[in-house]
Short mmCIF file of C-alpha atoms in Angstrom, two decimals:
data_model
loop_
_atom_site.label_atom_id
_atom_site.label_comp_id
_atom_site.label_asym_id
_atom_site.label_seq_id
_atom_site.Cartn_x
_atom_site.Cartn_y
_atom_site.Cartn_z
CA MET A 1 47.16 15.43 -3.28
CA THR A 2 43.51 15.19 -4.34
CA THR A 3 41.24 12.64 -2.75
CA THR A 4 38.52 11.21 -4.95
CA VAL A 5 35.36 10.02 -3.29
CA THR A 6 33.66 7.28 -5.25
CA THR A 7 30.00 6.66 -4.67
CA ASN A 8 27.99 3.68 -5.70
CA ARG A 9 24.69 4.87 -7.19
CA ARG A 10 21.75 2.68 -8.12
CA HIS A 11 18.21 3.42 -9.19
CA THR A 12 14.85 1.85 -9.83
CA VAL A 13 11.58 3.09 -11.27
CA VAL A 14 8.28 2.32 -9.54
CA ASP A 15 4.70 3.09 -10.45
CA SER A 16 2.57 5.31 -8.25
CA PRO A 17 -0.82 6.99 -8.45
CA TYR A 18 1.14 10.14 -9.40
CA GLY A 19 3.13 8.65 -12.25
CA ALA A 20 6.44 6.84 -12.39
CA LEU A 21 8.85 7.58 -9.53
CA THR A 22 12.60 7.16 -9.92
CA LEU A 23 14.30 6.19 -6.67
CA VAL A 24 18.05 6.75 -6.39
CA ALA A 25 20.38 5.33 -3.74
CA THR A 26 23.92 6.49 -3.03
CA ASP A 27 26.02 3.86 -1.27
CA GLY A 28 22.81 1.98 -0.44
CA VAL A 29 21.01 4.98 1.14
CA LEU A 30 18.03 6.73 -0.47
CA SER A 31 19.28 9.98 -2.01
CA GLY A 32 16.61 10.79 -4.59
CA LEU A 33 12.96 10.39 -5.46
CA TYR A 34 12.11 12.06 -8.74
CA MET A 35 8.90 12.33 -10.73
CA THR A 36 8.69 12.35 -14.50
CA GLY A 37 8.96 15.87 -15.82
CA GLN A 38 10.17 17.17 -12.47
CA ARG A 39 11.95 20.50 -12.43
CA HIS A 40 15.53 20.19 -11.12
CA ARG A 41 15.54 16.47 -11.95
CA PRO A 42 19.16 15.40 -12.41
CA PRO A 43 20.21 13.82 -15.70
CA GLU A 44 19.36 10.11 -15.97
CA GLU A 45 23.02 9.16 -16.40
CA THR A 46 23.72 10.32 -12.82
CA PHE A 47 21.27 7.77 -11.33
CA GLY A 48 23.61 4.79 -11.66
CA ALA A 49 22.78 1.30 -12.76
CA PRO A 50 19.27 -0.12 -12.47
CA ASP A 51 18.93 -2.24 -9.32
CA HIS A 52 15.79 -2.68 -7.23
CA ARG A 53 17.55 -4.24 -4.19
CA PRO A 54 18.44 -1.03 -2.26
CA PHE A 55 14.83 0.13 -2.35
CA ASP A 56 12.76 -2.64 -0.76
CA GLU A 57 11.90 -0.68 2.40
CA ALA A 58 11.34 2.60 0.53
CA VAL A 59 8.96 0.88 -1.91
CA HIS A 60 7.18 -0.84 1.00
CA GLN A 61 6.67 2.49 2.79
CA LEU A 62 5.61 4.30 -0.40
CA ASP A 63 3.04 1.56 -1.09
CA ALA A 64 1.71 1.92 2.47
CA TYR A 65 1.57 5.73 2.08
CA PHE A 66 -0.35 5.51 -1.20
CA ALA A 67 -2.72 2.97 0.39
CA GLY A 68 -3.46 5.50 3.15
CA GLU A 69 -1.84 3.28 5.79
CA LEU A 70 1.32 5.32 6.50
CA THR A 71 1.48 9.00 7.42
CA GLU A 72 5.14 9.31 8.39
CA PHE A 73 8.13 7.79 6.62
CA ASP A 74 10.98 6.23 8.56
CA LEU A 75 13.84 5.75 6.13
CA PRO A 76 17.54 6.53 6.19
CA MET A 77 18.21 9.29 3.66
CA ARG A 78 21.21 11.06 2.24
CA LEU A 79 20.13 14.59 1.31
CA ALA A 80 22.88 16.36 -0.63
CA GLY A 81 22.63 20.14 -0.47
CA THR A 82 23.87 23.25 1.24
CA PRO A 83 23.50 23.55 5.02
CA PHE A 84 20.58 25.96 4.52
CA GLN A 85 18.83 23.59 2.09
CA ARG A 86 19.27 20.69 4.48
CA SER A 87 17.81 22.79 7.32
CA VAL A 88 14.74 23.56 5.16
CA TRP A 89 14.34 19.89 4.23
CA ALA A 90 14.60 18.93 7.90
CA GLU A 91 11.70 21.33 8.62
CA LEU A 92 9.64 19.80 5.82
CA VAL A 93 9.60 16.40 7.48
CA ARG A 94 8.19 18.07 10.61
CA ILE A 95 5.04 19.19 8.78
CA PRO A 96 2.38 16.69 9.85
CA TYR A 97 0.56 14.56 7.31
CA GLY A 98 -2.48 16.37 5.91
CA GLU A 99 -1.28 19.80 7.06
CA THR A 100 0.43 22.65 5.23
CA ARG A 101 2.80 25.48 6.07
CA SER A 102 3.59 28.64 4.17
CA TYR A 103 7.08 29.51 3.00
CA GLY A 104 7.03 32.35 5.53
CA GLU A 105 6.07 30.03 8.38
CA LEU A 106 8.95 27.72 7.46
CA ALA A 107 11.35 30.68 7.36
CA GLU A 108 10.09 31.78 10.77
CA SER A 109 10.56 28.29 12.22
CA LEU A 110 14.16 28.37 10.96
CA GLY A 111 14.75 31.67 12.78
CA LYS A 112 15.03 33.52 9.44
CA PRO A 113 11.74 35.41 9.10
CA GLY A 114 12.83 37.33 6.01
CA ALA A 115 13.97 34.25 4.09
CA SER A 116 10.73 32.97 2.60
CA ARG A 117 12.09 33.22 -0.97
CA ALA A 118 15.24 31.34 -0.01
CA VAL A 119 13.04 28.73 1.67
CA GLY A 120 11.07 28.46 -1.57
CA LEU A 121 14.23 27.93 -3.60
CA ALA A 122 15.48 25.27 -1.19
CA ASN A 123 12.06 23.63 -1.19
CA GLY A 124 12.16 23.42 -4.98
CA LYS A 125 15.54 21.66 -4.90
CA ASN A 126 14.36 18.94 -2.50
CA PRO A 127 15.90 15.73 -3.89
CA ILE A 128 13.49 13.31 -2.18
CA GLY A 129 9.96 14.39 -3.11
CA ILE A 130 6.89 12.97 -1.33
CA ILE A 131 8.98 11.36 1.45
CA VAL A 132 10.40 14.80 2.30
CA PRO A 133 7.00 16.45 1.81
CA CYS A 134 7.71 19.65 -0.08
CA HIS A 135 4.15 19.39 -1.48
CA ARG A 136 2.91 20.53 1.95
CA VAL A 137 4.28 24.06 1.47
CA ILE A 138 1.88 26.69 0.15
CA GLY A 139 1.80 30.43 -0.44
CA ALA A 140 1.07 32.95 2.32
CA SER A 141 -2.46 33.44 0.95
CA GLY A 142 -3.13 29.70 1.18
CA GLY A 143 -2.87 29.21 -2.58
CA LEU A 144 -0.84 26.56 -4.30
CA THR A 145 2.44 27.89 -5.56
CA GLY A 146 5.26 26.22 -7.45
CA TYR A 147 5.98 22.53 -7.16
CA GLY A 148 8.81 20.74 -8.93
CA GLY A 149 6.48 17.86 -9.79
CA GLY A 150 3.81 20.18 -11.19
CA LEU A 151 0.90 21.94 -9.51
CA ASP A 152 -1.51 19.21 -10.61
CA ARG A 153 0.47 16.61 -8.62
CA LYS A 154 0.75 18.97 -5.65
CA GLN A 155 -3.01 19.49 -5.64
CA ARG A 156 -3.63 15.74 -5.85
CA LEU A 157 -1.12 14.90 -3.08
CA LEU A 158 -2.64 17.49 -0.74
CA ALA A 159 -6.18 16.30 -1.55
CA PHE A 160 -5.08 12.69 -0.97
CA GLU A 161 -3.69 13.56 2.46
CA ARG A 162 -6.92 15.39 3.34
CA GLY A 163 -8.94 12.36 2.25
CA ALA A 164 -10.49 14.31 -0.61
CA GLU A 165 -8.58 12.96 -3.62
CA ALA A 166 -11.78 11.83 -5.33
CA GLU A 167 -12.56 15.53 -5.82
CA VAL A 168 -9.44 15.99 -7.97
CA PRO A 169 -9.38 14.34 -11.41
CA ALA A 170 -6.53 11.87 -11.99
CA LEU A 171 -4.04 13.01 -14.61
CA PHE A 172 -1.60 10.08 -14.59
#
């Protein structure tokens, strides 16, 4: 006998200084935050019906973050991925606001010093951008490397967290 698990998915779209953000909830719990044009963005039809109600606290915290009043999110999340991906995403939320880590440093903190490429792949599949701060991961040389939301957004998010966003021209 096959058991079918039915999930209730809802979504809303909110404006941000970095373009429109699509928030997705699965059974009332935040399971996605996607930017327009984001690599690995799931198809729109998987987001469920439009409904702003599951996202009040997420929108409140995002607004506070973008206003420079919040440096650490406190939201229930449902991160769907492999055990390794989830371990990488758990490390991402440990990177303090305004700081960065290299892929190699993340791999080392996971006890897998040779897994920096795997960490990079998991980082790129992060389903809850900004809140799970994959933008805080950089290359070993300190340079900006891939970002699912685009390097321009990554540069602006990092500059914003350093208090230097005015130095980076707005693109959205």
